Amino acid sequence: YVLDLKDSGRVPQIIVSQAHPAMVKEVFELEVPEIEDGLVEIKSIAREAGYRTKVAVVSHDPDVDAQGACIGTRGSRIQAIVNELKNEKIDIIRWSENPVEFIINALAPAKIIRVLIMHDPRQARALVIVPDEQLSLAIGREGQNVRLAAKLTGFKLDIKSISQVEQDGGMAYYEQLAAPPADYVPEAPEGELLDGSEVAEGEPALVAAGDIASEDALAADLSGAVASDEAYEAVQEESPESFDEEKSAPVAEEDEEA
């Protein structure tokens, strides 16, 4: 993949990279016609070159399955991509605008009990609770699976087993941590109030606590989404086909750096 072209005098310099995530996108566009035609879109890529890559895809055509289009008949397309990338393992992830569902998909093949979106104005954070026997699989070898999932989703992911949650005070304790403070005032999009009305020039785009229709509704919206049993089973049935189910010793927390 050509990163840059520098004119350094008599001999121009071409800067190339085999590790750049954009190279993966280019290979997918060559092997998957639906991506080149715009029917399937690559939303994000998380890559550790030479080892493993997670690719989040979404279909813009209800008759086209994004994962199936990338995998191909009997895995023919994804195998061609793997060969092109020198046997680098590829996970095709189903993208979702619902962050809980997206995080569940990104951590596949691990099974997830619950995802709590934490209230943190500084960064996007989520607590992921897994069965005890799934902790190593969710974290991955040397933290690789959770590290790639964090890059893919844009969330800092904290993986805990159900036993760890119970030792820390139970689910209610983490639900309380996920809830926003009582005096929290959400910021509306620039130029708008939370009800969608425009803000006069020079006025701050904030809404007073008294203007919030329901504090309970606001708390429910911001306290973290929960995957119901039915939603969880549906998501697991649609989990991406993984080419490497890693099993390793647990790691305390995800390393944010690649």
Coordinates of C-alpha atoms in Angstrom, one line a residue:
Y1 CA 0.0 0.0 0.0
V2 CA 1.5 3.4 -1.1
L3 CA 1.5 5.7 1.9
D4 CA 3.3 8.7 0.4
L5 CA 5.3 10.0 -2.5
K6 CA 8.1 12.4 -1.7
D7 CA 10.0 14.5 -4.2
S8 CA 13.4 14.6 -2.5
G9 CA 15.5 15.9 -5.4
R10 CA 16.6 13.9 -8.5
V11 CA 15.1 10.6 -7.2
P12 CA 11.5 10.6 -5.9
Q13 CA 10.8 8.4 -2.9
I14 CA 7.8 6.1 -2.7
I15 CA 6.8 5.2 0.9
V16 CA 5.0 1.8 1.0
S17 CA 3.6 -0.3 3.8
Q18 CA 2.3 -3.8 4.1
A19 CA 1.1 -3.2 7.7
H20 CA -1.3 -0.3 7.0
P21 CA -5.0 -1.2 7.6
A22 CA -5.9 0.5 4.3
M23 CA -4.0 -2.4 2.5
V24 CA -6.6 -4.8 3.9
K25 CA -9.4 -2.6 2.6
E26 CA -7.8 -2.5 -0.9
V27 CA -7.6 -6.3 -1.0
F28 CA -11.2 -6.7 0.1
E29 CA -12.3 -4.3 -2.7
L30 CA -10.4 -6.5 -5.2
E31 CA -11.8 -9.7 -4.0
V32 CA -15.4 -8.7 -3.1
P33 CA -17.3 -7.0 -5.9
E34 CA -20.1 -5.9 -3.6
I35 CA -17.7 -3.7 -1.7
E36 CA -16.4 -2.1 -4.9
D37 CA -20.0 -1.6 -6.1
G38 CA -21.0 0.1 -2.7
L39 CA -23.5 -2.6 -1.7
V40 CA -21.3 -3.6 1.2
E41 CA -19.3 -1.0 3.2
I42 CA -16.3 -1.6 5.4
K43 CA -17.0 0.6 8.5
S44 CA -13.8 0.0 10.4
I45 CA -10.6 -2.1 10.5
A46 CA -8.5 -3.2 13.4
R47 CA -5.2 -4.8 12.4
E48 CA -2.1 -6.4 13.9
A49 CA -0.2 -7.0 10.7
G50 CA 0.9 -10.6 10.2
Y51 CA -1.2 -11.9 13.0
R52 CA -4.9 -11.0 13.0
T53 CA -7.4 -8.5 11.6
K54 CA -11.0 -7.7 12.4
V55 CA -13.1 -6.0 9.7
A56 CA -16.5 -4.5 10.5
V57 CA -18.9 -4.6 7.5
V58 CA -22.5 -3.5 6.8
S59 CA -24.8 -4.1 3.9
H60 CA -26.7 -1.2 2.2
D61 CA -28.9 -3.7 0.3
P62 CA -31.4 -5.9 2.3
D63 CA -30.9 -8.7 -0.2
V64 CA -27.1 -8.8 0.4
D65 CA -25.6 -10.3 3.5
A66 CA -22.4 -8.4 4.3
Q67 CA -20.6 -11.3 6.0
G68 CA -21.6 -13.8 3.4
A69 CA -20.4 -11.6 0.6
C70 CA -17.0 -11.2 2.2
I71 CA -16.6 -14.9 3.0
G72 CA -17.8 -16.1 -0.4
T73 CA -19.0 -19.6 -1.4
R74 CA -17.3 -22.2 0.8
G75 CA -15.0 -19.4 2.0
S76 CA -13.4 -18.8 -1.4
R77 CA -13.2 -15.1 -1.1
I78 CA -11.9 -14.8 2.4
Q79 CA -9.4 -17.6 1.7
A80 CA -8.1 -15.6 -1.3
I81 CA -7.7 -12.5 1.0
V82 CA -5.9 -14.6 3.7
N83 CA -3.5 -15.9 1.1
E84 CA -2.9 -12.4 -0.2
L85 CA -2.0 -11.3 3.4
K86 CA 0.3 -14.2 4.0
N87 CA -2.1 -16.3 6.1
E88 CA -3.1 -13.4 8.4
K89 CA -6.2 -14.5 10.3
I90 CA -9.3 -12.4 9.3
D91 CA -12.5 -12.0 11.4
I92 CA -15.5 -10.6 9.5
I93 CA -17.6 -8.6 12.0
R94 CA -21.2 -7.5 11.5
W95 CA -21.3 -3.8 12.2
S96 CA -24.2 -2.3 14.2
E97 CA -25.1 1.3 15.1
N98 CA -26.1 -0.2 18.5
P99 CA -22.8 -0.1 20.5
V100 CA -23.8 -3.1 22.7
E101 CA -24.5 -5.3 19.7
F102 CA -21.4 -4.1 17.9
I103 CA -19.2 -4.9 21.0
I104 CA -20.7 -8.4 21.3
N105 CA -20.0 -9.0 17.6
A106 CA -16.5 -7.7 17.8
L107 CA -15.5 -10.0 20.7
A108 CA -16.6 -13.1 18.9
P109 CA -16.1 -16.0 19.2
A110 CA -16.4 -15.4 22.9
K111 CA -19.9 -15.5 24.4
I112 CA -21.1 -12.4 26.3
I113 CA -23.5 -12.3 29.3
R114 CA -23.9 -8.5 29.4
V115 CA -22.4 -5.2 28.2
L116 CA -22.7 -2.0 30.2
I117 CA -21.9 1.3 28.6
M118 CA -20.1 3.3 31.3
H119 CA -20.8 7.0 31.8
D120 CA -17.4 8.7 31.2
P121 CA -17.3 12.1 29.4
R122 CA -13.5 11.7 28.8
Q123 CA -13.7 8.5 26.7
A124 CA -16.0 5.8 25.4
R125 CA -15.9 2.9 27.9
A126 CA -17.8 -0.4 28.3
L127 CA -17.8 -3.2 30.8
V128 CA -18.2 -6.6 29.3
I129 CA -19.2 -9.5 31.5
V130 CA -18.5 -13.0 30.3
P131 CA -18.9 -16.6 31.7
D132 CA -15.9 -17.8 33.7
E133 CA -14.9 -20.3 31.1
Q134 CA -15.1 -17.6 28.3
L135 CA -12.7 -15.1 29.9
S136 CA -9.6 -16.4 28.3
L137 CA -11.3 -16.6 24.9
A138 CA -12.7 -13.0 25.2
I139 CA -9.3 -11.6 26.1
G140 CA -7.4 -13.7 23.6
R141 CA -3.7 -14.6 23.4
E142 CA -1.7 -11.8 25.0
G143 CA -4.9 -9.7 25.0
Q144 CA -5.1 -9.7 21.2
N145 CA -8.8 -10.3 20.8
V146 CA -10.0 -7.6 23.3
R147 CA -7.3 -5.2 21.9
L148 CA -8.5 -5.5 18.4
A149 CA -12.2 -5.3 19.5
A150 CA -11.4 -2.1 21.3
K151 CA -9.8 -0.6 18.2
L152 CA -12.6 -1.7 16.0
T153 CA -15.5 -0.4 18.2
G154 CA -13.7 2.7 19.6
F155 CA -14.5 1.7 23.1
K156 CA -12.1 1.0 26.0
L157 CA -13.2 -2.5 27.0
D158 CA -13.0 -3.9 30.5
I159 CA -13.5 -7.7 30.5
K160 CA -14.7 -9.3 33.7
S161 CA -15.9 -12.8 34.5
I162 CA -19.2 -13.3 36.3
S163 CA -17.3 -14.5 39.4
Q164 CA -15.2 -11.3 39.4
V165 CA -18.4 -9.2 39.2
E166 CA -19.9 -11.1 42.2
Q167 CA -16.8 -10.6 44.2
D168 CA -16.8 -6.9 43.5
G169 CA -20.3 -6.4 44.8
G170 CA -22.6 -7.9 42.2
M171 CA -24.2 -6.5 39.0
A172 CA -26.0 -3.7 40.9
Y173 CA -22.6 -2.2 41.9
Y174 CA -21.6 -1.9 38.2
E175 CA -25.0 -0.7 37.2
Q176 CA -24.6 2.1 39.6
L177 CA -21.1 2.9 38.2
A178 CA -22.6 3.1 34.7
A179 CA -25.3 5.5 35.7
P180 CA -24.6 9.3 35.2
P181 CA -24.4 11.5 38.2
A182 CA -27.7 13.1 39.3
D183 CA -26.6 16.6 38.3
Y184 CA -25.3 15.5 34.8
V185 CA -26.6 17.7 32.0
P186 CA -26.1 16.1 28.5
E187 CA -24.7 18.3 25.7
A188 CA -26.9 18.6 22.6
P189 CA -25.5 18.5 19.1
E190 CA -24.0 21.8 18.0
G191 CA -26.7 24.3 17.2
E192 CA -29.6 22.3 18.7
L193 CA -31.3 21.6 22.0
L194 CA -32.1 18.1 23.1
D195 CA -35.6 18.4 21.7
G196 CA -34.2 19.2 18.2
S197 CA -35.0 22.9 18.2
E198 CA -32.3 25.4 17.1
V199 CA -30.3 27.5 19.5
A200 CA -30.1 31.2 19.0
E201 CA -26.7 32.4 18.0
G202 CA -24.4 33.0 21.0
E203 CA -26.5 30.8 23.4
P204 CA -24.9 27.5 24.8
A205 CA -26.3 24.3 23.3
L206 CA -27.2 22.9 26.7
V207 CA -30.6 22.1 28.3
A208 CA -31.3 22.8 32.0
A209 CA -32.2 19.9 34.2
G210 CA -35.8 21.1 34.5
D211 CA -36.2 20.9 30.7
I212 CA -35.6 17.2 30.7
A213 CA -38.9 15.4 30.2
S214 CA -38.1 12.4 32.4
E215 CA -35.1 11.9 34.6
D216 CA -35.9 8.2 34.7
A217 CA -35.9 8.1 30.9
L218 CA -32.6 9.9 30.7
A219 CA -31.0 7.6 33.3
A220 CA -32.3 4.5 31.4
D221 CA -30.9 5.9 28.2
L222 CA -27.4 6.6 29.6
S223 CA -27.0 4.0 32.3
G224 CA -25.8 1.3 29.8
A225 CA -27.7 -0.9 27.4
V226 CA -28.4 -4.5 28.3
A227 CA -28.6 -7.3 25.8
S228 CA -31.7 -9.3 26.5
D229 CA -31.6 -13.1 26.3
E230 CA -33.5 -13.0 23.0
A231 CA -31.2 -10.3 21.6
Y232 CA -28.1 -12.1 22.9
E233 CA -29.1 -15.4 21.3
A234 CA -29.9 -13.7 18.0
V235 CA -26.6 -11.9 18.0
Q236 CA -24.7 -15.1 18.8
E237 CA -26.4 -16.9 15.9
E238 CA -25.1 -14.1 13.6
S239 CA -21.6 -14.1 15.2
P240 CA -18.9 -13.7 12.6
E241 CA -17.1 -16.8 11.4
S242 CA -13.7 -16.8 13.2
F243 CA -10.7 -18.5 11.7
D244 CA -8.9 -18.8 15.1
E245 CA -10.6 -19.6 18.4
E246 CA -7.8 -18.6 20.7
K247 CA -7.4 -20.0 24.2
S248 CA -5.0 -18.6 26.6
A249 CA -4.4 -17.7 30.3
P250 CA -6.5 -14.7 31.5
V251 CA -5.0 -11.2 31.2
A252 CA -6.0 -8.5 33.8
E253 CA -7.1 -5.8 31.4
E254 CA -6.9 -4.9 27.7
D255 CA -3.8 -3.1 26.4
E256 CA -4.9 -0.1 24.4
E257 CA -1.8 0.1 22.4
A258 CA -1.4 -2.2 19.4

